[in-house]
Amino acid sequence: GKPNAPVTVDLYGDFRCSACAAFTIEGSEGALVSDYVATGRAKLVWHDRLVIDEMRKDGTASRDAANAAMCAADQNQFWLMHDWLYANQSPTEDSSAFTATKLSSIAKAAGLDMTRLQPCLDAGTHDAEITAAKASIAKAIAGTPTIYVNHQMVGDPGTGNAASYQEIKAAIDAAPATAPTASPAQ
């Protein structure tokens, strides 16, 4: 969205999180984008929160998928890769959905420039920044997806239920028309 949008919606997610995929695929995120981001009323800011890697301790698939999305962001294609990652996620949140080979295949199918993306994937170019961000938000953000509208949490991810579109809509509509200065966990 527009950098100077009056409302900031911070979305904390994990590409292995099935509730995050449902939020994205089943329409809440799409409605948010079409009703508020596309109209300039809000901007949507993504934050990686690698809860599945932490809970399952079965590798780094959440981090690797986040790195793939950031590598796509280097081509200004973060949201495209975001959508492709959720569309190819394991419904059981299994790490096998995001092996190095599968991440490359997903990026190629998405039409990304693989001459730029593959070296970024192979090197884990964004791993350090993803890990640093994870450490800074780990205590503030316990579950995913977590939504903040202008620094105010919407819904209760601790219950396992993502904020509904109606809750997010109400929070945006009630938000002052001035842009906040920073995201809540930063």
PDB file of C-alpha atoms in Angstrom:
ATOM      1  CA  GLY A   1       0.000   0.000   0.000  1.00  0.00           C
ATOM      2  CA  LYS A   2       0.857   3.647   0.099  1.00  0.00           C
ATOM      3  CA  PRO A   3       3.705   4.350   2.547  1.00  0.00           C
ATOM      4  CA  ASN A   4       1.821   7.346   3.963  1.00  0.00           C
ATOM      5  CA  ALA A   5      -1.529   5.551   4.380  1.00  0.00           C
ATOM      6  CA  PRO A   6      -3.297   6.768   7.531  1.00  0.00           C
ATOM      7  CA  VAL A   7      -3.729   3.254   8.939  1.00  0.00           C
ATOM      8  CA  THR A   8      -1.055   0.593   9.328  1.00  0.00           C
ATOM      9  CA  VAL A   9      -2.076  -3.041   9.539  1.00  0.00           C
ATOM     10  CA  ASP A  10       0.778  -5.198  10.821  1.00  0.00           C
ATOM     11  CA  LEU A  11       0.421  -8.874   9.935  1.00  0.00           C
ATOM     12  CA  TYR A  12       2.605 -11.366  11.786  1.00  0.00           C
ATOM     13  CA  GLY A  13       2.659 -14.720  10.051  1.00  0.00           C
ATOM     14  CA  ASP A  14       4.489 -17.963   9.409  1.00  0.00           C
ATOM     15  CA  PHE A  15       4.416 -19.513   5.946  1.00  0.00           C
ATOM     16  CA  ARG A  16       3.950 -22.966   7.543  1.00  0.00           C
ATOM     17  CA  CYS A  17       0.978 -21.803   9.660  1.00  0.00           C
ATOM     18  CA  SER A  18      -2.312 -23.294   8.451  1.00  0.00           C
ATOM     19  CA  ALA A  19      -4.354 -20.539  10.143  1.00  0.00           C
ATOM     20  CA  CYS A  20      -2.243 -17.971   8.276  1.00  0.00           C
ATOM     21  CA  ALA A  21      -2.929 -19.781   5.009  1.00  0.00           C
ATOM     22  CA  ALA A  22      -6.648 -19.765   5.754  1.00  0.00           C
ATOM     23  CA  PHE A  23      -6.491 -16.040   6.521  1.00  0.00           C
ATOM     24  CA  THR A  24      -4.784 -15.477   3.165  1.00  0.00           C
ATOM     25  CA  ILE A  25      -6.571 -17.967   0.937  1.00  0.00           C
ATOM     26  CA  GLU A  26     -10.098 -17.838   2.334  1.00  0.00           C
ATOM     27  CA  GLY A  27     -10.482 -14.137   1.780  1.00  0.00           C
ATOM     28  CA  SER A  28      -9.783 -12.011   4.870  1.00  0.00           C
ATOM     29  CA  GLU A  29      -6.469 -10.781   3.540  1.00  0.00           C
ATOM     30  CA  GLY A  30      -7.861 -10.315   0.031  1.00  0.00           C
ATOM     31  CA  ALA A  31     -10.805  -8.298   1.318  1.00  0.00           C
ATOM     32  CA  LEU A  32      -8.455  -6.205   3.462  1.00  0.00           C
ATOM     33  CA  VAL A  33      -6.280  -5.469   0.442  1.00  0.00           C
ATOM     34  CA  SER A  34      -9.144  -4.640  -1.917  1.00  0.00           C
ATOM     35  CA  ASP A  35     -11.195  -2.613   0.574  1.00  0.00           C
ATOM     36  CA  TYR A  36      -8.430  -0.724   2.369  1.00  0.00           C
ATOM     37  CA  VAL A  37      -4.954  -1.137   0.882  1.00  0.00           C
ATOM     38  CA  ALA A  38      -5.955  -0.607  -2.755  1.00  0.00           C
ATOM     39  CA  THR A  39      -7.995   2.451  -1.776  1.00  0.00           C
ATOM     40  CA  GLY A  40      -5.094   4.052   0.124  1.00  0.00           C
ATOM     41  CA  ARG A  41      -6.814   3.955   3.526  1.00  0.00           C
ATOM     42  CA  ALA A  42      -4.357   1.395   4.959  1.00  0.00           C
ATOM     43  CA  LYS A  43      -1.014  -0.214   4.280  1.00  0.00           C
ATOM     44  CA  LEU A  44      -0.304  -3.853   5.069  1.00  0.00           C
ATOM     45  CA  VAL A  45       3.083  -4.631   6.616  1.00  0.00           C
ATOM     46  CA  TRP A  46       4.299  -8.242   6.816  1.00  0.00           C
ATOM     47  CA  HIS A  47       6.388  -9.548   9.731  1.00  0.00           C
ATOM     48  CA  ASP A  48       7.821 -13.053   9.928  1.00  0.00           C
ATOM     49  CA  ARG A  49       6.981 -14.894  13.148  1.00  0.00           C
ATOM     50  CA  LEU A  50       8.446 -18.405  12.901  1.00  0.00           C
ATOM     51  CA  VAL A  51       6.246 -20.190  15.422  1.00  0.00           C
ATOM     52  CA  ILE A  52       6.107 -23.566  13.647  1.00  0.00           C
ATOM     53  CA  ASP A  53       9.904 -23.959  13.542  1.00  0.00           C
ATOM     54  CA  GLU A  54       9.990 -23.052  17.240  1.00  0.00           C
ATOM     55  CA  MET A  55       7.152 -25.338  18.308  1.00  0.00           C
ATOM     56  CA  ARG A  56       8.054 -28.411  16.281  1.00  0.00           C
ATOM     57  CA  LYS A  57      11.819 -28.038  16.373  1.00  0.00           C
ATOM     58  CA  ASP A  58      11.939 -29.974  13.098  1.00  0.00           C
ATOM     59  CA  GLY A  59      14.238 -27.783  11.087  1.00  0.00           C
ATOM     60  CA  THR A  60      14.148 -24.366   9.495  1.00  0.00           C
ATOM     61  CA  ALA A  61      11.367 -24.633   6.922  1.00  0.00           C
ATOM     62  CA  SER A  62       9.535 -21.559   8.253  1.00  0.00           C
ATOM     63  CA  ARG A  63      12.737 -19.530   8.111  1.00  0.00           C
ATOM     64  CA  ASP A  64      13.640 -20.911   4.686  1.00  0.00           C
ATOM     65  CA  ALA A  65      10.209 -19.976   3.303  1.00  0.00           C
ATOM     66  CA  ALA A  66      10.551 -16.511   4.854  1.00  0.00           C
ATOM     67  CA  ASN A  67      13.953 -16.170   3.180  1.00  0.00           C
ATOM     68  CA  ALA A  68      12.397 -17.175  -0.160  1.00  0.00           C
ATOM     69  CA  ALA A  69       9.761 -14.462   0.274  1.00  0.00           C
ATOM     70  CA  MET A  70      12.442 -11.894   1.094  1.00  0.00           C
ATOM     71  CA  CYS A  71      14.471 -13.009  -1.932  1.00  0.00           C
ATOM     72  CA  ALA A  72      11.334 -12.384  -3.983  1.00  0.00           C
ATOM     73  CA  ALA A  73      11.016  -8.985  -2.271  1.00  0.00           C
ATOM     74  CA  ASP A  74      14.434  -8.156  -3.699  1.00  0.00           C
ATOM     75  CA  GLN A  75      12.607  -8.321  -7.066  1.00  0.00           C
ATOM     76  CA  ASN A  76       9.620  -6.364  -5.698  1.00  0.00           C
ATOM     77  CA  GLN A  77       7.618  -9.589  -5.737  1.00  0.00           C
ATOM     78  CA  PHE A  78       7.138 -10.321  -2.024  1.00  0.00           C
ATOM     79  CA  TRP A  79       3.332 -10.525  -2.133  1.00  0.00           C
ATOM     80  CA  LEU A  80       3.398 -12.743  -5.214  1.00  0.00           C
ATOM     81  CA  MET A  81       5.728 -15.198  -3.470  1.00  0.00           C
ATOM     82  CA  HIS A  82       3.678 -14.869  -0.262  1.00  0.00           C
ATOM     83  CA  ASP A  83       0.597 -16.055  -2.153  1.00  0.00           C
ATOM     84  CA  TRP A  84       2.464 -18.895  -3.866  1.00  0.00           C
ATOM     85  CA  LEU A  85       3.958 -20.100  -0.575  1.00  0.00           C
ATOM     86  CA  TYR A  86       0.560 -20.272   1.085  1.00  0.00           C
ATOM     87  CA  ALA A  87      -0.946 -21.983  -1.957  1.00  0.00           C
ATOM     88  CA  ASN A  88       1.762 -24.663  -1.725  1.00  0.00           C
ATOM     89  CA  GLN A  89       1.852 -25.068   2.040  1.00  0.00           C
ATOM     90  CA  SER A  90       1.377 -28.458   3.660  1.00  0.00           C
ATOM     91  CA  PRO A  91      -2.078 -28.661   5.290  1.00  0.00           C
ATOM     92  CA  THR A  92      -0.365 -30.402   8.205  1.00  0.00           C
ATOM     93  CA  GLU A  93       2.275 -27.655   8.463  1.00  0.00           C
ATOM     94  CA  ASP A  94       4.907 -30.245   7.552  1.00  0.00           C
ATOM     95  CA  SER A  95       8.402 -28.962   6.861  1.00  0.00           C
ATOM     96  CA  SER A  96       8.630 -31.030   3.669  1.00  0.00           C
ATOM     97  CA  ALA A  97       6.509 -28.440   1.846  1.00  0.00           C
ATOM     98  CA  PHE A  98       9.399 -25.984   1.986  1.00  0.00           C
ATOM     99  CA  THR A  99      12.571 -27.891   1.192  1.00  0.00           C
ATOM    100  CA  ALA A 100      15.204 -26.032  -0.808  1.00  0.00           C
ATOM    101  CA  THR A 101      14.145 -27.864  -3.974  1.00  0.00           C
ATOM    102  CA  LYS A 102      10.457 -27.109  -3.451  1.00  0.00           C
ATOM    103  CA  LEU A 103      11.102 -23.448  -2.689  1.00  0.00           C
ATOM    104  CA  SER A 104      13.002 -23.167  -5.970  1.00  0.00           C
ATOM    105  CA  SER A 105      10.174 -24.899  -7.824  1.00  0.00           C
ATOM    106  CA  ILE A 106       7.577 -22.587  -6.266  1.00  0.00           C
ATOM    107  CA  ALA A 107       9.596 -19.487  -7.171  1.00  0.00           C
ATOM    108  CA  LYS A 108      10.096 -20.721 -10.732  1.00  0.00           C
ATOM    109  CA  ALA A 109       6.358 -21.479 -11.105  1.00  0.00           C
ATOM    110  CA  ALA A 110       5.611 -17.976  -9.801  1.00  0.00           C
ATOM    111  CA  GLY A 111       7.673 -16.571 -12.665  1.00  0.00           C
ATOM    112  CA  LEU A 112      10.452 -15.038 -10.597  1.00  0.00           C
ATOM    113  CA  ASP A 113      13.876 -14.290 -12.055  1.00  0.00           C
ATOM    114  CA  MET A 114      15.714 -17.414 -10.928  1.00  0.00           C
ATOM    115  CA  THR A 115      19.128 -16.053 -11.925  1.00  0.00           C
ATOM    116  CA  ARG A 116      18.666 -13.565  -9.080  1.00  0.00           C
ATOM    117  CA  LEU A 117      16.525 -15.609  -6.713  1.00  0.00           C
ATOM    118  CA  GLN A 118      18.398 -18.925  -6.671  1.00  0.00           C
ATOM    119  CA  PRO A 119      21.688 -17.504  -5.329  1.00  0.00           C
ATOM    120  CA  CYS A 120      19.679 -15.650  -2.645  1.00  0.00           C
ATOM    121  CA  LEU A 121      17.918 -18.883  -1.666  1.00  0.00           C
ATOM    122  CA  ASP A 122      21.105 -20.944  -1.704  1.00  0.00           C
ATOM    123  CA  ALA A 123      23.007 -18.459   0.440  1.00  0.00           C
ATOM    124  CA  GLY A 124      20.160 -17.855   2.906  1.00  0.00           C
ATOM    125  CA  THR A 125      20.757 -14.185   2.231  1.00  0.00           C
ATOM    126  CA  HIS A 126      18.005 -12.932   4.547  1.00  0.00           C
ATOM    127  CA  ASP A 127      18.323 -15.575   7.289  1.00  0.00           C
ATOM    128  CA  ALA A 128      20.185 -13.289   9.704  1.00  0.00           C
ATOM    129  CA  GLU A 129      17.635 -10.454   9.466  1.00  0.00           C
ATOM    130  CA  ILE A 130      14.741 -12.923   9.799  1.00  0.00           C
ATOM    131  CA  THR A 131      16.349 -14.481  12.869  1.00  0.00           C
ATOM    132  CA  ALA A 132      17.065 -11.059  14.393  1.00  0.00           C
ATOM    133  CA  ALA A 133      13.465  -9.965  13.837  1.00  0.00           C
ATOM    134  CA  LYS A 134      12.244 -13.229  15.348  1.00  0.00           C
ATOM    135  CA  ALA A 135      14.184 -12.578  18.522  1.00  0.00           C
ATOM    136  CA  SER A 136      12.795  -9.055  18.853  1.00  0.00           C
ATOM    137  CA  ILE A 137       9.126 -10.083  18.544  1.00  0.00           C
ATOM    138  CA  ALA A 138       9.103 -13.558  20.114  1.00  0.00           C
ATOM    139  CA  LYS A 139       7.633 -12.452  23.450  1.00  0.00           C
ATOM    140  CA  ALA A 140       5.213  -9.894  22.005  1.00  0.00           C
ATOM    141  CA  ILE A 141       3.732 -12.193  19.345  1.00  0.00           C
ATOM    142  CA  ALA A 142       2.889 -15.666  20.628  1.00  0.00           C
ATOM    143  CA  GLY A 143       0.788 -17.031  17.762  1.00  0.00           C
ATOM    144  CA  THR A 144       0.021 -16.485  14.120  1.00  0.00           C
ATOM    145  CA  PRO A 145      -1.597 -14.867  12.366  1.00  0.00           C
ATOM    146  CA  THR A 146      -1.515 -11.852  14.642  1.00  0.00           C
ATOM    147  CA  ILE A 147      -2.964  -8.577  13.418  1.00  0.00           C
ATOM    148  CA  TYR A 148      -2.349  -5.100  14.764  1.00  0.00           C
ATOM    149  CA  VAL A 149      -4.160  -2.022  13.508  1.00  0.00           C
ATOM    150  CA  ASN A 150      -2.238   1.121  14.456  1.00  0.00           C
ATOM    151  CA  HIS A 151      -0.502  -0.665  17.351  1.00  0.00           C
ATOM    152  CA  GLN A 152      -3.680  -2.270  18.718  1.00  0.00           C
ATOM    153  CA  MET A 153      -4.003  -6.053  18.541  1.00  0.00           C
ATOM    154  CA  VAL A 154      -7.161  -7.230  16.810  1.00  0.00           C
ATOM    155  CA  GLY A 155      -8.611 -10.593  17.855  1.00  0.00           C
ATOM    156  CA  ASP A 156      -6.817 -13.089  20.057  1.00  0.00           C
ATOM    157  CA  PRO A 157      -4.373 -15.398  18.269  1.00  0.00           C
ATOM    158  CA  GLY A 158      -3.780 -17.202  21.575  1.00  0.00           C
ATOM    159  CA  THR A 159      -7.176 -18.851  21.132  1.00  0.00           C
ATOM    160  CA  GLY A 160      -6.144 -20.295  17.781  1.00  0.00           C
ATOM    161  CA  ASN A 161      -8.576 -18.014  15.954  1.00  0.00           C
ATOM    162  CA  ALA A 162      -7.301 -15.329  13.646  1.00  0.00           C
ATOM    163  CA  ALA A 163      -8.992 -11.971  13.709  1.00  0.00           C
ATOM    164  CA  SER A 164     -12.006 -11.991  11.442  1.00  0.00           C
ATOM    165  CA  TYR A 165     -12.299  -9.585   8.558  1.00  0.00           C
ATOM    166  CA  GLN A 166     -15.176  -7.855  10.389  1.00  0.00           C
ATOM    167  CA  GLU A 167     -12.947  -7.287  13.452  1.00  0.00           C
ATOM    168  CA  ILE A 168     -10.150  -5.903  11.288  1.00  0.00           C
ATOM    169  CA  LYS A 169     -12.595  -3.727   9.341  1.00  0.00           C
ATOM    170  CA  ALA A 170     -14.048  -2.314  12.559  1.00  0.00           C
ATOM    171  CA  ALA A 171     -10.563  -1.525  13.887  1.00  0.00           C
ATOM    172  CA  ILE A 172      -9.537   0.222  10.672  1.00  0.00           C
ATOM    173  CA  ASP A 173     -12.779   2.185  10.497  1.00  0.00           C
ATOM    174  CA  ALA A 174     -12.288   3.296  14.114  1.00  0.00           C
ATOM    175  CA  ALA A 175      -8.613   4.218  13.647  1.00  0.00           C
ATOM    176  CA  PRO A 176      -7.593   7.858  13.504  1.00  0.00           C
ATOM    177  CA  ALA A 177      -6.741   9.135  10.061  1.00  0.00           C
ATOM    178  CA  THR A 178      -3.082   9.798  10.917  1.00  0.00           C
ATOM    179  CA  ALA A 179      -0.263   7.370  10.225  1.00  0.00           C
ATOM    180  CA  PRO A 180       1.454   5.772  13.245  1.00  0.00           C
ATOM    181  CA  THR A 181       5.211   5.973  13.518  1.00  0.00           C
ATOM    182  CA  ALA A 182       6.324   2.330  13.919  1.00  0.00           C
ATOM    183  CA  SER A 183       5.113  -1.238  14.147  1.00  0.00           C
ATOM    184  CA  PRO A 184       4.216  -2.520  17.637  1.00  0.00           C
ATOM    185  CA  ALA A 185       7.121  -4.908  18.143  1.00  0.00           C
ATOM    186  CA  GLN A 186       9.803  -2.673  16.697  1.00  0.00           C
TER     187      GLN A 186
END
